[in-house]
Amino acid sequence: YGAHLFGAAGYKNSNGNQIKADELPYPSAVNASKGNWVIYGESAVMVRLLANNAAIAGFTIRNICGRALGMGATGCVAENLVIDFCYGGPVILNPESRNCRLSNARMTRGSIKAYDKTRNFGNTPGGVQTACIVKGSGHIVEGCIIAYCYGEGLSADKASTNLTIRYNICHTNS
């Protein structure tokens, strides 16, 4: 999945029609098979930290037909990441997660599903997702750059508690 798919021949929207030059394909099984996508779906996650105290550092996660990173355990650490071009929002810290740290991550071109005119609009404004959704408790999100994404840049979920969100830069998100 990536920018090379704008208007690509043979890729369909959710109505089964050929996408236009200014459109990206819908995350369907047919499109995924054609493009050999590992995952597909607005909430499918490429890298999941589900074990307590799991850590990743220095990863580049790019061209994802879903989300890039999900953290769903206690004490997980993700740092020094580059996340670029995701159909859904790039990062989610799940409600069951506790005391995780996300630091020095550069998130760009998130919720690119804005270019899929037949996307599921659900209950989100404009049918796009927040770039970094922080749920759960005790997390630290710091030193991240969130830019050129659709939807909100960074969101502390209303049910989350004891979060520290500091020293981040959010710009040119819509």
Coordinates of N, CA and C in Angstrom, one line a residue:
Y1 N 0.9 -1.2 0.0 CA 0.0 0.0 0.0 C 0.9 1.2 0.0
G2 N 0.6 2.2 -0.8 CA 1.4 3.4 -0.8 C 0.9 4.4 -1.9
A3 N 1.6 5.5 -2.0 CA 1.2 6.6 -2.9 C 1.2 6.1 -4.3
H4 N 1.9 5.1 -4.7 CA 2.0 4.6 -6.0 C 0.6 4.1 -6.5
L5 N -0.3 3.9 -5.5 CA -1.6 3.3 -5.8 C -2.7 4.3 -6.2
F6 N -2.4 5.6 -6.2 CA -3.4 6.6 -6.6 C -3.8 6.3 -8.0
G7 N -5.1 6.0 -8.2 CA -5.6 5.7 -9.5 C -5.1 4.4 -10.2
A8 N -4.4 3.6 -9.5 CA -3.8 2.4 -10.1 C -4.9 1.5 -10.8
A9 N -4.5 1.0 -11.9 CA -5.4 0.1 -12.7 C -5.7 -1.2 -12.0
G10 N -7.0 -1.6 -12.0 CA -7.4 -2.8 -11.4 C -7.8 -2.7 -9.9
Y11 N -7.5 -1.6 -9.3 CA -7.9 -1.5 -7.8 C -9.2 -0.8 -7.7
K12 N -10.0 -1.3 -6.8 CA -11.4 -0.9 -6.7 C -11.7 -0.1 -5.4
N13 N -12.8 0.7 -5.4 CA -13.3 1.3 -4.2 C -14.3 0.3 -3.5
S14 N -14.9 0.8 -2.4 CA -15.8 -0.2 -1.7 C -17.0 -0.5 -2.5
N15 N -17.3 0.3 -3.5 CA -18.5 0.0 -4.4 C -18.1 -1.0 -5.5
G16 N -16.9 -1.4 -5.6 CA -16.4 -2.3 -6.7 C -16.0 -1.6 -7.9
N17 N -16.0 -0.3 -7.9 CA -15.6 0.5 -9.1 C -14.1 0.8 -9.2
Q18 N -13.6 0.9 -10.4 CA -12.2 1.3 -10.6 C -12.0 2.7 -9.9
I19 N -10.9 2.8 -9.1 CA -10.6 4.1 -8.5 C -10.1 5.1 -9.5
K20 N -10.3 6.4 -9.2 CA -9.9 7.5 -10.1 C -8.5 7.9 -9.7
A21 N -8.0 8.8 -10.5 CA -6.6 9.3 -10.4 C -6.3 9.9 -9.0
D22 N -7.3 10.5 -8.4 CA -7.1 11.2 -7.1 C -7.6 10.3 -5.9
E23 N -7.7 9.0 -6.2 CA -8.3 8.1 -5.1 C -7.3 7.0 -4.8
L24 N -7.4 6.5 -3.6 CA -6.7 5.3 -3.2 C -7.7 4.2 -3.0
P25 N -7.2 2.9 -3.2 CA -8.1 1.8 -3.1 C -8.6 1.5 -1.7
Y26 N -9.8 0.9 -1.6 CA -10.4 0.5 -0.4 C -9.7 -0.7 0.2
P27 N -9.6 -0.9 1.5 CA -8.9 -2.0 2.0 C -9.8 -3.3 2.0
S28 N -10.0 -3.9 0.8 CA -10.8 -5.1 0.7 C -9.8 -6.3 0.5
A29 N -10.4 -7.5 0.6 CA -9.6 -8.7 0.4 C -9.2 -8.8 -1.1
V30 N -10.0 -8.4 -2.0 CA -9.7 -8.4 -3.4 C -8.5 -7.5 -3.7
N31 N -8.5 -6.3 -3.2 CA -7.4 -5.3 -3.4 C -6.1 -5.8 -2.7
A32 N -6.3 -6.4 -1.5 CA -5.2 -6.9 -0.7 C -4.5 -8.0 -1.5
S33 N -5.3 -8.9 -2.1 CA -4.7 -10.0 -2.8 C -4.0 -9.5 -4.1
K34 N -4.5 -8.5 -4.7 CA -3.9 -8.0 -5.9 C -2.6 -7.3 -5.6
G35 N -2.5 -6.6 -4.4 CA -1.3 -5.9 -4.1 C -0.4 -6.7 -3.1
N36 N -0.8 -7.9 -2.7 CA 0.0 -8.7 -1.8 C 0.3 -7.9 -0.5
W37 N -0.8 -7.3 0.0 CA -0.7 -6.5 1.3 C -0.7 -7.5 2.4
V38 N 0.1 -7.3 3.4 CA 0.2 -8.2 4.6 C -1.0 -8.1 5.4
I39 N -1.5 -6.9 5.6 CA -2.7 -6.6 6.4 C -3.6 -5.6 5.6
Y40 N -4.8 -5.6 5.9 CA -5.7 -4.6 5.3 C -6.9 -4.3 6.3
G41 N -7.3 -3.1 6.3 CA -8.4 -2.6 7.1 C -8.0 -1.4 7.9
E42 N -9.0 -0.5 8.1 CA -8.6 0.8 8.8 C -8.1 0.6 10.2
S43 N -8.4 -0.5 10.8 CA -7.9 -0.7 12.2 C -7.0 -1.9 12.3
A44 N -6.7 -2.6 11.2 CA -5.7 -3.7 11.3 C -4.3 -3.1 11.7
V45 N -3.5 -3.8 12.5 CA -2.3 -3.2 13.0 C -1.1 -4.1 12.5
M46 N -0.1 -3.4 11.9 CA 1.1 -4.1 11.4 C 2.0 -4.6 12.5
V47 N 2.4 -3.7 13.5 CA 3.3 -4.1 14.6 C 2.5 -3.9 15.9
R48 N 2.4 -5.0 16.6 CA 1.7 -5.0 17.9 C 2.6 -5.4 19.0
L49 N 2.6 -4.6 20.0 CA 3.3 -4.9 21.3 C 2.3 -5.4 22.3
L50 N 2.2 -6.7 22.4 CA 1.2 -7.3 23.3 C 1.7 -8.0 24.5
A51 N 3.0 -8.1 24.6 CA 3.7 -8.7 25.7 C 4.2 -7.6 26.7
N52 N 4.0 -7.9 28.0 CA 4.5 -6.9 28.9 C 5.9 -6.6 28.7
N53 N 6.3 -5.3 28.9 CA 7.7 -4.8 28.7 C 8.3 -5.1 27.4
A54 N 7.5 -5.3 26.3 CA 8.0 -5.4 25.0 C 8.6 -4.0 24.5
A55 N 9.6 -4.0 23.7 CA 10.2 -2.8 23.2 C 10.6 -2.9 21.8
I56 N 10.4 -1.8 21.0 CA 11.0 -1.7 19.7 C 11.7 -0.3 19.6
A57 N 12.7 -0.2 18.8 CA 13.4 1.0 18.6 C 14.0 1.0 17.2
G58 N 14.0 2.2 16.6 CA 14.7 2.4 15.3 C 14.0 1.8 14.1
F59 N 12.7 1.5 14.3 CA 11.9 0.9 13.2 C 11.4 2.0 12.2
T60 N 11.3 1.7 10.9 CA 10.6 2.4 9.9 C 9.4 1.6 9.5
I61 N 8.2 2.1 9.7 CA 7.0 1.4 9.3 C 6.3 2.2 8.3
R62 N 6.2 1.7 7.1 CA 5.7 2.6 6.0 C 4.8 1.8 5.1
N63 N 3.8 2.6 4.5 CA 2.9 2.0 3.4 C 2.1 0.9 4.0
I64 N 1.2 1.2 4.9 CA 0.4 0.3 5.7 C -1.1 0.5 5.3
C65 N -1.7 -0.6 5.0 CA -3.2 -0.6 4.7 C -3.9 -0.8 6.1
G66 N -3.7 0.0 7.0 CA -4.2 -0.1 8.4 C -3.5 0.9 9.3
R67 N -3.2 0.4 10.5 CA -2.4 1.2 11.5 C -1.0 0.6 11.5
A68 N -0.1 1.4 11.8 CA 1.3 1.0 11.9 C 1.6 0.3 13.2
L69 N 1.2 0.9 14.4 CA 1.7 0.4 15.7 C 0.5 0.4 16.7
G70 N 0.4 -0.7 17.4 CA -0.6 -0.8 18.5 C 0.2 -1.3 19.7
M71 N -0.1 -0.7 20.8 CA 0.5 -1.1 22.1 C -0.7 -1.5 23.0
G72 N -0.6 -2.8 23.5 CA -1.7 -3.3 24.3 C -1.3 -4.1 25.5
A73 N -0.2 -3.7 26.2 CA 0.2 -4.4 27.4 C 0.8 -3.4 28.4
T74 N 1.5 -3.9 29.3 CA 2.0 -3.0 30.4 C 3.5 -2.8 30.2
G75 N 4.0 -1.6 30.3 CA 5.4 -1.3 30.2 C 6.1 -1.3 28.9
C76 N 5.3 -1.3 27.8 CA 5.9 -1.3 26.5 C 6.6 0.0 26.1
V77 N 7.6 -0.1 25.3 CA 8.3 1.1 24.9 C 8.5 1.0 23.4
A78 N 8.2 2.1 22.7 CA 8.4 2.3 21.3 C 9.1 3.6 21.1
E79 N 10.3 3.6 20.5 CA 11.1 4.9 20.4 C 11.9 4.9 19.1
N80 N 12.1 6.1 18.7 CA 12.9 6.4 17.5 C 12.3 5.7 16.3
L81 N 11.0 6.0 16.0 CA 10.3 5.4 14.9 C 10.1 6.4 13.8
V82 N 10.0 5.9 12.6 CA 9.5 6.6 11.5 C 8.2 5.9 11.0
I83 N 7.1 6.5 11.0 CA 5.8 5.9 10.6 C 5.3 6.8 9.5
D84 N 5.1 6.2 8.3 CA 4.6 7.1 7.2 C 3.7 6.3 6.3
F85 N 2.6 7.0 5.9 CA 1.6 6.5 4.9 C 0.8 5.3 5.4
C86 N -0.2 5.6 6.2 CA -1.1 4.6 6.8 C -2.5 4.9 6.4
Y87 N -3.2 3.8 6.0 CA -4.7 4.0 5.6 C -5.4 4.5 6.9
G88 N -5.2 3.9 8.0 CA -5.8 4.4 9.3 C -4.9 5.3 10.0
G89 N -5.2 5.6 11.3 CA -4.3 6.4 12.1 C -3.1 5.6 12.4
P90 N -1.9 6.2 12.5 CA -0.7 5.5 12.6 C -0.5 4.7 14.0
V91 N -0.9 5.3 15.1 CA -0.6 4.7 16.4 C -1.8 4.6 17.3
I92 N -2.0 3.5 18.0 CA -3.0 3.5 19.1 C -2.4 2.8 20.3
L93 N -2.6 3.4 21.5 CA -2.3 2.8 22.7 C -3.6 2.3 23.3
N94 N -3.8 1.0 23.3 CA -5.1 0.4 23.6 C -5.6 0.7 25.0
P95 N -6.9 0.5 25.3 CA -7.5 0.8 26.6 C -6.9 -0.1 27.7
E96 N -6.5 -1.3 27.4 CA -6.0 -2.2 28.4 C -4.5 -2.0 28.7
S97 N -3.8 -1.1 27.9 CA -2.4 -0.9 28.1 C -2.1 0.0 29.3
R98 N -1.0 -0.2 30.0 CA -0.6 0.5 31.2 C 0.9 0.9 31.1
N99 N 1.2 2.1 31.5 CA 2.6 2.6 31.7 C 3.5 2.3 30.5
C100 N 3.0 2.6 29.3 CA 3.9 2.5 28.1 C 4.5 3.9 27.8
R101 N 5.5 3.8 27.0 CA 6.2 5.0 26.5 C 6.4 5.0 25.0
L102 N 5.9 6.1 24.4 CA 6.1 6.3 23.0 C 7.0 7.6 22.9
S103 N 8.2 7.5 22.3 CA 9.0 8.7 22.3 C 9.8 8.8 21.0
N104 N 10.0 10.0 20.6 CA 10.7 10.3 19.4 C 10.2 9.6 18.1
A105 N 9.0 9.6 18.0 CA 8.3 8.9 16.8 C 7.9 10.0 15.8
R106 N 8.2 9.9 14.5 CA 7.8 10.8 13.5 C 6.7 10.1 12.7
M107 N 5.5 10.7 12.8 CA 4.3 10.1 12.2 C 3.8 11.1 11.1
T108 N 3.9 10.6 9.9 CA 3.4 11.5 8.7 C 2.5 10.7 7.8
R109 N 1.7 11.5 7.1 CA 0.7 10.9 6.2 C -0.1 9.8 6.8
G110 N -0.8 10.1 7.9 CA -1.7 9.1 8.6 C -3.1 9.4 8.2
S111 N -3.9 8.4 8.3 CA -5.3 8.4 7.9 C -5.5 8.9 6.5
I112 N -4.7 8.3 5.6 CA -4.7 8.6 4.2 C -6.0 8.1 3.6
K113 N -6.8 7.4 4.3 CA -8.1 7.0 3.8 C -9.0 8.2 3.4
A114 N -8.5 9.4 3.8 CA -9.2 10.6 3.3 C -9.3 10.6 1.8
Y115 N -8.4 9.9 1.1 CA -8.4 9.8 -0.4 C -9.2 8.6 -0.9
D116 N -9.9 7.9 0.0 CA -10.8 6.8 -0.4 C -12.2 7.4 -0.2
K117 N -12.8 7.9 -1.3 CA -14.1 8.6 -1.2 C -15.2 7.6 -0.8
T118 N -15.0 6.3 -0.8 CA -16.0 5.4 -0.4 C -15.8 4.8 0.9
R119 N -14.8 5.3 1.7 CA -14.5 4.8 3.0 C -15.7 4.8 4.0
N120 N -15.6 4.0 5.0 CA -16.6 3.9 6.1 C -16.4 5.2 6.9
F121 N -17.4 6.0 6.9 CA -17.4 7.3 7.7 C -17.6 7.1 9.2
G122 N -18.3 6.0 9.5 CA -18.6 5.7 10.9 C -19.0 6.9 11.7
N123 N -18.5 7.0 12.9 CA -18.9 8.1 13.8 C -17.8 9.2 13.9
T124 N -16.8 9.1 13.0 CA -15.7 10.1 13.1 C -15.9 11.2 12.1
P125 N -15.6 12.4 12.5 CA -15.7 13.6 11.6 C -14.9 13.4 10.3
G126 N -15.5 13.4 9.2 CA -14.8 13.2 7.9 C -14.4 11.8 7.6
G127 N -14.8 10.9 8.5 CA -14.4 9.5 8.3 C -12.9 9.2 8.4
V128 N -12.2 10.0 9.1 CA -10.7 9.8 9.2 C -10.4 9.5 10.7
Q129 N -9.2 9.0 11.0 CA -8.8 8.7 12.3 C -7.7 9.6 12.9
T130 N -7.7 9.7 14.2 CA -6.7 10.4 14.8 C -5.3 9.8 14.6
A131 N -4.3 10.5 14.4 CA -2.9 10.0 14.2 C -2.4 9.2 15.4
C132 N -2.5 9.7 16.6 CA -2.0 9.0 17.7 C -3.1 9.0 18.8
I133 N -3.8 7.9 19.1 CA -4.8 7.8 20.1 C -4.2 7.2 21.3
V134 N -4.3 7.9 22.4 CA -3.7 7.4 23.7 C -4.9 7.0 24.6
K135 N -5.0 5.7 24.8 CA -6.0 5.2 25.8 C -5.3 4.5 26.9
G136 N -5.9 4.0 27.9 CA -5.3 3.3 29.0 C -4.8 4.3 30.1
S137 N -3.7 3.9 30.8 CA -3.3 4.8 31.9 C -1.8 4.7 32.1
G138 N -1.3 5.8 32.6 CA 0.1 5.9 33.0 C 1.1 6.1 31.8
H139 N 0.6 6.4 30.7 CA 1.5 6.4 29.5 C 2.3 7.8 29.4
I140 N 3.4 7.7 28.7 CA 4.2 8.9 28.4 C 4.3 8.9 26.9
V141 N 3.9 10.1 26.3 CA 4.1 10.3 24.9 C 4.9 11.6 24.8
E142 N 6.1 11.5 24.3 CA 7.0 12.7 24.3 C 7.9 12.7 23.1
G143 N 8.2 13.9 22.7 CA 9.2 14.1 21.6 C 8.8 13.6 20.3
C144 N 7.5 13.5 20.0 CA 7.0 13.0 18.7 C 6.7 14.2 17.8
I145 N 6.8 13.9 16.5 CA 6.3 14.8 15.5 C 5.2 14.2 14.7
I146 N 4.1 14.9 14.7 CA 2.9 14.3 14.0 C 2.5 15.4 12.9
A147 N 2.7 15.0 11.7 CA 2.5 16.1 10.6 C 1.9 15.5 9.4
Y148 N 1.1 16.3 8.6 CA 0.5 15.9 7.4 C -0.4 14.7 7.4
C149 N -1.1 14.6 8.6 CA -2.1 13.6 8.8 C -3.5 14.1 8.6
Y150 N -4.4 13.3 8.4 CA -5.8 13.6 8.3 C -6.5 13.3 9.7
G151 N -7.4 14.1 10.1 CA -7.9 13.9 11.5 C -7.1 14.6 12.5
E152 N -7.4 14.3 13.8 CA -6.6 15.0 14.9 C -5.2 14.5 14.9
G153 N -4.3 15.2 15.4 CA -2.9 14.8 15.5 C -2.7 13.9 16.7
L154 N -3.0 14.3 17.9 CA -2.8 13.5 19.1 C -4.0 13.7 20.0
S155 N -4.5 12.6 20.5 CA -5.7 12.6 21.4 C -5.5 11.8 22.6
A156 N -5.8 12.4 23.8 CA -5.8 11.6 25.0 C -7.3 11.2 25.2
D157 N -7.6 9.9 25.1 CA -8.9 9.4 25.2 C -9.6 9.9 26.5
K158 N -10.9 10.2 26.4 CA -11.6 10.7 27.6 C -11.6 9.7 28.8
A159 N -11.5 8.4 28.5 CA -11.5 7.4 29.6 C -10.1 7.1 30.1
S160 N -9.0 7.7 29.5 CA -7.7 7.4 29.9 C -7.3 8.2 31.2
T161 N -6.3 7.7 31.9 CA -5.9 8.4 33.2 C -4.4 8.5 33.3
N162 N -4.0 9.5 34.1 CA -2.6 9.6 34.5 C -1.6 9.6 33.3
L163 N -1.9 10.4 32.2 CA -1.1 10.5 31.0 C -0.1 11.6 31.2
T164 N 1.0 11.5 30.6 CA 2.0 12.6 30.4 C 2.2 12.7 28.9
I165 N 1.8 13.8 28.4 CA 2.0 14.1 26.9 C 2.7 15.4 26.8
R166 N 4.0 15.3 26.4 CA 4.8 16.5 26.5 C 5.8 16.6 25.3
Y167 N 6.2 17.8 25.0 CA 7.3 18.1 24.1 C 7.1 17.5 22.7
N168 N 5.8 17.4 22.3 CA 5.5 16.9 20.9 C 5.2 18.1 20.0
I169 N 5.3 17.8 18.7 CA 5.0 18.8 17.7 C 3.9 18.3 16.8
C170 N 2.8 19.0 16.7 CA 1.7 18.6 15.8 C 1.5 19.7 14.8
H171 N 1.7 19.5 13.5 CA 1.4 20.6 12.6 C 0.9 20.0 11.2
T172 N 0.2 20.9 10.5 CA -0.3 20.6 9.2 C -1.2 19.4 9.2
N173 N -1.9 19.1 10.2 CA -2.9 18.0 10.2 C -4.3 18.6 10.0
S174 N -5.2 17.9 9.4 CA -6.5 18.5 9.0 C -7.6 17.6 9.7

